[in-house]
Amino acid sequence: MRVDYLVVGAGIAGSVLARQLLEMGKRVMVIDEPSLSNSSKVAGGLYNPITGRKMVKTWNGDVLFEYLDGFYREWENDLDESFFYSIPIYRPFFSIEEQNEWMAKSIEPAYISYIAGIKQKPFCEDEVQNPYGGILLNKSGYLDTATLLKSFRAYLVKSGLLLESQFNPNKLQKMGGNYTYEGIDFRHLVFCDGHLSTTNPWFSWLPYRPVKGELLFIKSSVMPRVIYNRGVFVIPLGSGMCKCGSTYDHGQLDEIPTIAAKSELIDRVKSLVNFDFEVIDQKAGIRPATKDRKPFVGRHFEERNIWIFNGLGAKGVSLAPYYARQLALHMEENGALDDEVNIERFFSLF
């Protein structure tokens, strides 16, 4: 079999990139062993224009959020599946001073398109603790990553575009300007292998900072009307279920849920919401984060047809569509890569 691209990994990064390349008419084969990494399947999936304790606009948010909505909705139509949910996010204020600050920001051109409203008095008091009111955001919501990845995987299998095995570097052979791997001939090899890339023989020199994250699934008689997010997110999933998260652990890098994380998340959820709940499930994964919190995108220093699309971290849902498109255009048409994501910024480490 001859293809244009072999994509290693079928998490969010690999799946989004494979779709972008297929949409451009390229021949693609994806190789993935689903048991090796769980992070994309258990991701919170939140896309949020205003993030962090200090509530700042998401890095490069204007271009990211302009692109992602249409991308995911078109993918839903193609797969005949629902996994992209546009839901307002409500972020309570910590103080009157913060309320006043956002009253002023709400009319600034940089923020106005993301703000659905400023609540100067408590909002939905039966659901959320917000004595100082809060900010209601639009251009926000969540991606059901598990459903997306399952649906796209089924499409790849049906189309004969998935090799379900672990990539073995020792089986890769170079033949002139092309490569071969287990009977597959191709020109470009792209690694989208998440935290596993820390041991990748071509890209292990990059400054990764993987982090373990854990989520809770809770059930309540109260169904939140919006996503609540301040110190922890609470995403309504329907039928009384909510997804809550997440934690950040740079030390214990495994995918085993812990009692400590469960206790931490329960405390944080209780400090945010005003309703009782029961913990139904807990999941853990390892995010492929980076030292400077920007993705790794680009070409290997020496092997000019080996590429990486990785390091999307906790914002993968927002980052993946735009930067996968940018990489695809770079590989095919020599389009520019943003300096902030191009791995050339770390070539001195090679």
GROMACS .gro file of C-alpha atoms in nm:
model
  350
    1MET     CA    1   0.000   0.000   0.000
    2ARG     CA    2   0.121   0.349  -0.085
    3VAL     CA    3   0.001   0.660   0.100
    4ASP     CA    4   0.118   1.016   0.138
    5TYR     CA    5   0.119   1.026   0.518
    6LEU     CA    6   0.157   0.782   0.805
    7VAL     CA    7   0.012   0.946   1.117
    8VAL     CA    8   0.118   0.794   1.448
    9GLY     CA    9  -0.153   0.833   1.712
   10ALA     CA   10  -0.532   0.860   1.700
   11GLY     CA   11  -0.602   1.092   1.990
   12ILE     CA   12  -0.730   1.444   1.933
   13ALA     CA   13  -0.409   1.562   1.762
   14GLY     CA   14  -0.373   1.266   1.528
   15SER     CA   15  -0.742   1.241   1.444
   16VAL     CA   16  -0.779   1.611   1.367
   17LEU     CA   17  -0.464   1.613   1.153
   18ALA     CA   18  -0.572   1.299   0.967
   19ARG     CA   19  -0.907   1.460   0.889
   20GLN     CA   20  -0.741   1.779   0.764
   21LEU     CA   21  -0.514   1.580   0.532
   22LEU     CA   22  -0.800   1.364   0.405
   23GLU     CA   23  -1.004   1.678   0.335
   24MET     CA   24  -0.712   1.800   0.121
   25GLY     CA   25  -0.733   1.481  -0.085
   26LYS     CA   26  -0.423   1.319   0.064
   27ARG     CA   27  -0.383   0.946   0.116
   28VAL     CA   28  -0.346   0.878   0.488
   29MET     CA   29  -0.285   0.577   0.710
   30VAL     CA   30  -0.315   0.607   1.089
   31ILE     CA   31  -0.134   0.373   1.329
   32ASP     CA   32  -0.255   0.356   1.688
   33GLU     CA   33  -0.268   0.117   1.981
   34PRO     CA   34  -0.563   0.245   2.190
   35SER     CA   35  -0.448   0.090   2.518
   36LEU     CA   36  -0.127   0.297   2.531
   37SER     CA   37  -0.277   0.635   2.617
   38ASN     CA   38  -0.608   0.746   2.762
   39SER     CA   39  -0.573   1.124   2.781
   40SER     CA   40  -0.775   1.229   2.475
   41LYS     CA   41  -1.060   0.990   2.555
   42VAL     CA   42  -1.096   1.116   2.913
   43ALA     CA   43  -1.022   1.483   2.843
   44GLY     CA   44  -1.253   1.746   2.984
   45GLY     CA   45  -1.305   1.870   2.630
   46LEU     CA   46  -1.375   2.226   2.743
   47TYR     CA   47  -1.320   2.510   2.498
   48ASN     CA   48  -1.312   2.836   2.682
   49PRO     CA   49  -1.219   3.188   2.561
   50ILE     CA   50  -1.140   3.325   2.911
   51THR     CA   51  -0.914   3.101   3.120
   52GLY     CA   52  -0.709   3.076   3.438
   53ARG     CA   53  -0.743   3.214   3.787
   54LYS     CA   54  -0.675   3.565   3.654
   55MET     CA   55  -0.937   3.522   3.380
   56VAL     CA   56  -0.735   3.620   3.075
   57LYS     CA   57  -0.821   3.566   2.710
   58THR     CA   58  -0.704   3.232   2.572
   59TRP     CA   59  -0.373   3.261   2.387
   60ASN     CA   60  -0.440   3.320   2.016
   61GLY     CA   61  -0.809   3.286   2.095
   62ASP     CA   62  -0.935   3.510   1.816
   63VAL     CA   63  -0.808   3.283   1.537
   64LEU     CA   64  -0.868   2.958   1.725
   65PHE     CA   65  -1.232   3.022   1.812
   66GLU     CA   66  -1.318   3.165   1.472
   67TYR     CA   67  -1.210   2.835   1.315
   68LEU     CA   68  -1.305   2.556   1.554
   69ASP     CA   69  -1.685   2.592   1.554
   70GLY     CA   70  -1.727   2.531   1.182
   71PHE     CA   71  -1.463   2.259   1.182
   72TYR     CA   72  -1.626   2.043   1.449
   73ARG     CA   73  -1.981   2.099   1.321
   74GLU     CA   74  -1.881   1.988   0.973
   75TRP     CA   75  -1.714   1.681   1.122
   76GLU     CA   76  -2.034   1.598   1.311
   77ASN     CA   77  -2.226   1.608   0.985
   78ASP     CA   78  -1.972   1.388   0.806
   79LEU     CA   79  -1.975   1.124   1.081
   80ASP     CA   80  -2.351   1.158   1.146
   81GLU     CA   81  -2.279   1.189   1.518
   82SER     CA   82  -2.321   1.450   1.793
   83PHE     CA   83  -2.015   1.544   1.997
   84PHE     CA   84  -1.977   1.924   1.980
   85TYR     CA   85  -2.183   2.122   2.230
   86SER     CA   86  -2.197   2.501   2.233
   87ILE     CA   87  -2.287   2.600   2.592
   88PRO     CA   88  -2.229   2.928   2.778
   89ILE     CA   89  -1.971   2.925   3.057
   90TYR     CA   90  -2.042   3.113   3.377
   91ARG     CA   91  -1.743   3.229   3.584
   92PRO     CA   92  -1.824   3.374   3.928
   93PHE     CA   93  -1.638   3.682   4.044
   94PHE     CA   94  -1.418   3.661   4.353
   95SER     CA   95  -1.480   4.023   4.455
   96ILE     CA   96  -1.656   4.351   4.379
   97GLU     CA   97  -1.323   4.478   4.242
   98GLU     CA   98  -1.314   4.196   3.990
   99GLN     CA   99  -1.674   4.268   3.895
  100ASN     CA  100  -1.588   4.632   3.832
  101GLU     CA  101  -1.284   4.535   3.627
  102TRP     CA  102  -1.493   4.315   3.399
  103MET     CA  103  -1.768   4.575   3.367
  104ALA     CA  104  -1.503   4.794   3.205
  105LYS     CA  105  -1.351   4.512   2.996
  106SER     CA  106  -1.691   4.406   2.864
  107ILE     CA  107  -1.701   4.702   2.625
  108GLU     CA  108  -1.345   4.662   2.499
  109PRO     CA  109  -1.318   4.538   2.137
  110ALA     CA  110  -1.080   4.259   2.243
  111TYR     CA  111  -1.341   4.103   2.473
  112ILE     CA  112  -1.684   4.213   2.356
  113SER     CA  113  -1.747   3.918   2.121
  114TYR     CA  114  -1.681   3.665   2.398
  115ILE     CA  115  -1.902   3.814   2.668
  116ALA     CA  116  -2.273   3.731   2.676
  117GLY     CA  117  -2.330   3.934   2.989
  118ILE     CA  118  -2.204   4.057   3.324
  119LYS     CA  119  -2.409   3.956   3.626
  120GLN     CA  120  -2.376   4.217   3.901
  121LYS     CA  121  -2.598   4.016   4.137
  122PRO     CA  122  -2.604   3.643   4.219
  123PHE     CA  123  -2.710   3.426   3.924
  124CYS     CA  124  -2.874   3.081   3.948
  125GLU     CA  125  -2.822   3.071   4.325
  126ASP     CA  126  -2.974   2.722   4.344
  127GLU     CA  127  -2.685   2.601   4.128
  128VAL     CA  128  -2.372   2.807   4.191
  129GLN     CA  129  -2.204   3.011   4.463
  130ASN     CA  130  -2.156   3.363   4.325
  131PRO     CA  131  -2.222   3.635   4.584
  132TYR     CA  132  -2.051   3.896   4.362
  133GLY     CA  133  -2.215   3.787   4.038
  134GLY     CA  134  -2.004   3.671   3.747
  135ILE     CA  135  -1.933   3.676   3.376
  136LEU     CA  136  -2.132   3.476   3.122
  137LEU     CA  137  -1.925   3.376   2.820
  138ASN     CA  138  -2.020   3.270   2.470
  139LYS     CA  139  -1.810   3.101   2.200
  140SER     CA  140  -1.767   2.829   2.461
  141GLY     CA  141  -1.873   2.473   2.534
  142TYR     CA  142  -1.726   2.125   2.525
  143LEU     CA  143  -1.632   1.848   2.288
  144ASP     CA  144  -1.732   1.492   2.378
  145THR     CA  145  -1.389   1.358   2.290
  146ALA     CA  146  -1.474   0.994   2.361
  147THR     CA  147  -1.765   0.995   2.115
  148LEU     CA  148  -1.566   1.181   1.849
  149LEU     CA  149  -1.265   0.951   1.870
  150LYS     CA  150  -1.482   0.636   1.870
  151SER     CA  151  -1.677   0.756   1.566
  152PHE     CA  152  -1.371   0.862   1.370
  153ARG     CA  153  -1.193   0.539   1.458
  154ALA     CA  154  -1.488   0.343   1.320
  155TYR     CA  155  -1.465   0.550   1.000
  156LEU     CA  156  -1.091   0.477   0.967
  157VAL     CA  157  -1.147   0.104   1.020
  158LYS     CA  158  -1.432   0.093   0.767
  159SER     CA  159  -1.216   0.281   0.515
  160GLY     CA  160  -0.911   0.059   0.571
  161LEU     CA  161  -0.707   0.353   0.702
  162LEU     CA  162  -0.616   0.227   1.050
  163LEU     CA  163  -0.338  -0.004   1.162
  164GLU     CA  164  -0.415  -0.106   1.520
  165SER     CA  165  -0.073  -0.165   1.669
  166GLN     CA  166   0.205   0.014   1.853
  167PHE     CA  167   0.448   0.199   1.629
  168ASN     CA  168   0.788   0.029   1.639
  169PRO     CA  169   1.075   0.258   1.523
  170ASN     CA  170   1.289  -0.045   1.443
  171LYS     CA  171   1.048  -0.145   1.165
  172LEU     CA  172   1.078   0.187   0.984
  173GLN     CA  173   1.294   0.170   0.671
  174LYS     CA  174   1.411   0.462   0.463
  175MET     CA  175   1.413   0.418   0.087
  176GLY     CA  176   1.552   0.722  -0.091
  177GLY     CA  177   1.326   1.014   0.002
  178ASN     CA  178   1.045   0.784   0.113
  179TYR     CA  179   0.977   0.537   0.395
  180THR     CA  180   0.825   0.195   0.436
  181TYR     CA  181   0.664   0.041   0.745
  182GLU     CA  182   0.508  -0.307   0.751
  183GLY     CA  183   0.423  -0.298   0.381
  184ILE     CA  184   0.306   0.065   0.382
  185ASP     CA  185   0.506   0.302   0.160
  186PHE     CA  186   0.480   0.673   0.234
  187ARG     CA  187   0.661   1.002   0.204
  188HIS     CA  188   0.574   1.176   0.532
  189LEU     CA  189   0.572   1.042   0.888
  190VAL     CA  190   0.388   1.254   1.146
  191PHE     CA  191   0.403   1.184   1.518
  192CYS     CA  192   0.090   1.272   1.717
  193ASP     CA  193   0.169   1.026   1.995
  194GLY     CA  194   0.093   1.238   2.302
  195HIS     CA  195   0.304   1.185   2.613
  196LEU     CA  196   0.458   0.874   2.453
  197SER     CA  197   0.667   1.113   2.244
  198THR     CA  198   0.893   1.170   2.546
  199THR     CA  199   1.066   0.844   2.445
  200ASN     CA  200   1.033   0.899   2.070
  201PRO     CA  201   1.379   0.858   1.908
  202TRP     CA  202   1.324   1.161   1.683
  203PHE     CA  203   1.160   1.405   1.923
  204SER     CA  204   1.253   1.307   2.280
  205TRP     CA  205   1.488   1.610   2.294
  206LEU     CA  206   1.195   1.853   2.298
  207PRO     CA  207   1.113   2.006   2.641
  208TYR     CA  208   0.799   1.816   2.736
  209ARG     CA  209   0.628   1.869   3.069
  210PRO     CA  210   0.362   1.595   3.083
  211VAL     CA  211   0.099   1.629   3.351
  212LYS     CA  212  -0.152   1.386   3.492
  213GLY     CA  213  -0.511   1.504   3.505
  214GLU     CA  214  -0.812   1.347   3.675
  215LEU     CA  215  -1.186   1.395   3.626
  216LEU     CA  216  -1.497   1.309   3.822
  217PHE     CA  217  -1.838   1.219   3.684
  218ILE     CA  218  -2.114   1.318   3.926
  219LYS     CA  219  -2.491   1.278   3.937
  220SER     CA  220  -2.741   1.519   4.090
  221SER     CA  221  -3.111   1.595   4.089
  222VAL     CA  222  -3.013   1.947   3.972
  223MET     CA  223  -2.915   1.992   3.608
  224PRO     CA  224  -2.698   2.304   3.562
  225ARG     CA  225  -2.820   2.538   3.291
  226VAL     CA  226  -2.467   2.639   3.189
  227ILE     CA  227  -2.107   2.526   3.242
  228TYR     CA  228  -1.967   2.655   3.571
  229ASN     CA  229  -1.595   2.719   3.580
  230ARG     CA  230  -1.387   2.878   3.855
  231GLY     CA  231  -1.118   2.666   4.017
  232VAL     CA  232  -1.294   2.362   3.873
  233PHE     CA  233  -1.527   2.309   3.578
  234VAL     CA  234  -1.870   2.149   3.603
  235ILE     CA  235  -2.005   2.048   3.261
  236PRO     CA  236  -2.370   1.934   3.232
  237LEU     CA  237  -2.394   1.615   3.026
  238GLY     CA  238  -2.766   1.548   3.055
  239SER     CA  239  -2.979   1.314   3.267
  240GLY     CA  240  -2.840   1.466   3.587
  241MET     CA  241  -2.478   1.381   3.499
  242CYS     CA  242  -2.189   1.629   3.507
  243LYS     CA  243  -1.820   1.605   3.425
  244CYS     CA  244  -1.592   1.786   3.671
  245GLY     CA  245  -1.222   1.861   3.663
  246SER     CA  246  -0.946   1.873   3.664
  247THR     CA  247  -0.624   1.814   3.855
  248TYR     CA  248  -0.261   1.879   3.759
  249ASP     CA  249   0.007   1.638   3.881
  250HIS     CA  250   0.358   1.654   3.731
  251GLY     CA  251   0.495   1.383   3.960
  252GLN     CA  252   0.281   1.070   3.941
  253LEU     CA  253   0.261   1.013   3.566
  254ASP     CA  254   0.027   0.719   3.530
  255GLU     CA  255  -0.338   0.676   3.433
  256ILE     CA  256  -0.456   0.535   3.765
  257PRO     CA  257  -0.721   0.743   3.949
  258THR     CA  258  -0.622   0.843   4.302
  259ILE     CA  259  -0.808   0.902   4.626
  260ALA     CA  260  -0.621   1.230   4.676
  261ALA     CA  261  -0.741   1.371   4.343
  262LYS     CA  262  -1.096   1.256   4.414
  263SER     CA  263  -1.098   1.435   4.749
  264GLU     CA  264  -0.947   1.748   4.596
  265LEU     CA  265  -1.205   1.762   4.319
  266ILE     CA  266  -1.498   1.696   4.554
  267ASP     CA  267  -1.385   1.986   4.775
  268ARG     CA  268  -1.346   2.218   4.478
  269VAL     CA  269  -1.685   2.127   4.332
  270LYS     CA  270  -1.851   2.179   4.672
  271SER     CA  271  -1.693   2.525   4.692
  272LEU     CA  272  -1.845   2.615   4.354
  273VAL     CA  273  -2.193   2.462   4.335
  274ASN     CA  274  -2.493   2.478   4.566
  275PHE     CA  275  -2.639   2.134   4.507
  276ASP     CA  276  -2.574   1.788   4.643
  277PHE     CA  277  -2.419   1.526   4.420
  278GLU     CA  278  -2.294   1.168   4.408
  279VAL     CA  279  -1.965   1.061   4.252
  280ILE     CA  280  -2.034   0.802   3.983
  281ASP     CA  281  -1.694   0.756   3.819
  282GLN     CA  282  -1.336   0.886   3.811
  283LYS     CA  283  -1.087   0.882   3.523
  284ALA     CA  284  -0.724   0.982   3.471
  285GLY     CA  285  -0.496   1.056   3.178
  286ILE     CA  286  -0.158   1.212   3.099
  287ARG     CA  287  -0.166   1.536   2.904
  288PRO     CA  288   0.120   1.597   2.657
  289ALA     CA  289   0.202   1.943   2.788
  290THR     CA  290   0.516   2.142   2.706
  291LYS     CA  291   0.760   2.360   2.896
  292ASP     CA  292   0.638   2.686   2.739
  293ARG     CA  293   0.273   2.573   2.717
  294LYS     CA  294   0.273   2.600   2.338
  295PRO     CA  295   0.232   2.307   2.095
  296PHE     CA  296   0.515   2.129   1.918
  297VAL     CA  297   0.453   2.166   1.543
  298GLY     CA  298   0.698   2.120   1.261
  299ARG     CA  299   0.972   1.927   1.088
  300HIS     CA  300   1.255   1.726   1.243
  301PHE     CA  301   1.594   1.901   1.251
  302GLU     CA  302   1.759   1.645   1.021
  303GLU     CA  303   1.495   1.405   0.885
  304ARG     CA  304   1.308   1.648   0.660
  305ASN     CA  305   1.003   1.424   0.604
  306ILE     CA  306   0.947   1.339   0.970
  307TRP     CA  307   0.712   1.576   1.151
  308ILE     CA  308   0.548   1.632   1.487
  309PHE     CA  309   0.205   1.760   1.591
  310ASN     CA  310   0.195   1.727   1.967
  311GLY     CA  311   0.208   1.905   2.302
  312LEU     CA  312  -0.146   2.043   2.288
  313GLY     CA  313  -0.188   2.003   2.665
  314ALA     CA  314  -0.516   2.093   2.833
  315LYS     CA  315  -0.633   2.313   2.543
  316GLY     CA  316  -0.616   2.049   2.272
  317VAL     CA  317  -0.979   2.085   2.168
  318SER     CA  318  -0.923   2.455   2.094
  319LEU     CA  319  -0.573   2.427   1.946
  320ALA     CA  320  -0.598   2.116   1.729
  321PRO     CA  321  -0.819   2.227   1.436
  322TYR     CA  322  -0.639   2.552   1.354
  323TYR     CA  323  -0.285   2.425   1.398
  324ALA     CA  324  -0.350   2.093   1.223
  325ARG     CA  325  -0.469   2.294   0.925
  326GLN     CA  326  -0.163   2.516   0.948
  327LEU     CA  327   0.070   2.215   0.957
  328ALA     CA  328  -0.108   2.044   0.667
  329LEU     CA  329  -0.071   2.357   0.455
  330HIS     CA  330   0.293   2.386   0.561
  331MET     CA  331   0.368   2.026   0.458
  332GLU     CA  332   0.179   2.048   0.130
  333GLU     CA  333   0.217   2.408   0.019
  334ASN     CA  334   0.505   2.539   0.230
  335GLY     CA  335   0.266   2.766   0.419
  336ALA     CA  336   0.402   2.947   0.724
  337LEU     CA  337   0.398   2.807   1.077
  338ASP     CA  338   0.348   3.045   1.368
  339ASP     CA  339   0.681   3.106   1.542
  340GLU     CA  340   0.520   3.033   1.883
  341VAL     CA  341   0.445   2.671   1.785
  342ASN     CA  342   0.720   2.591   1.535
  343ILE     CA  343   0.968   2.347   1.692
  344GLU     CA  344   1.251   2.548   1.536
  345ARG     CA  345   1.228   2.754   1.856
  346PHE     CA  346   1.399   2.460   2.032
  347PHE     CA  347   1.652   2.351   1.767
  348SER     CA  348   1.932   2.465   1.997
  349LEU     CA  349   1.841   2.170   2.222
  350PHE     CA  350   1.884   1.909   1.948
   0.00000   0.00000   0.00000
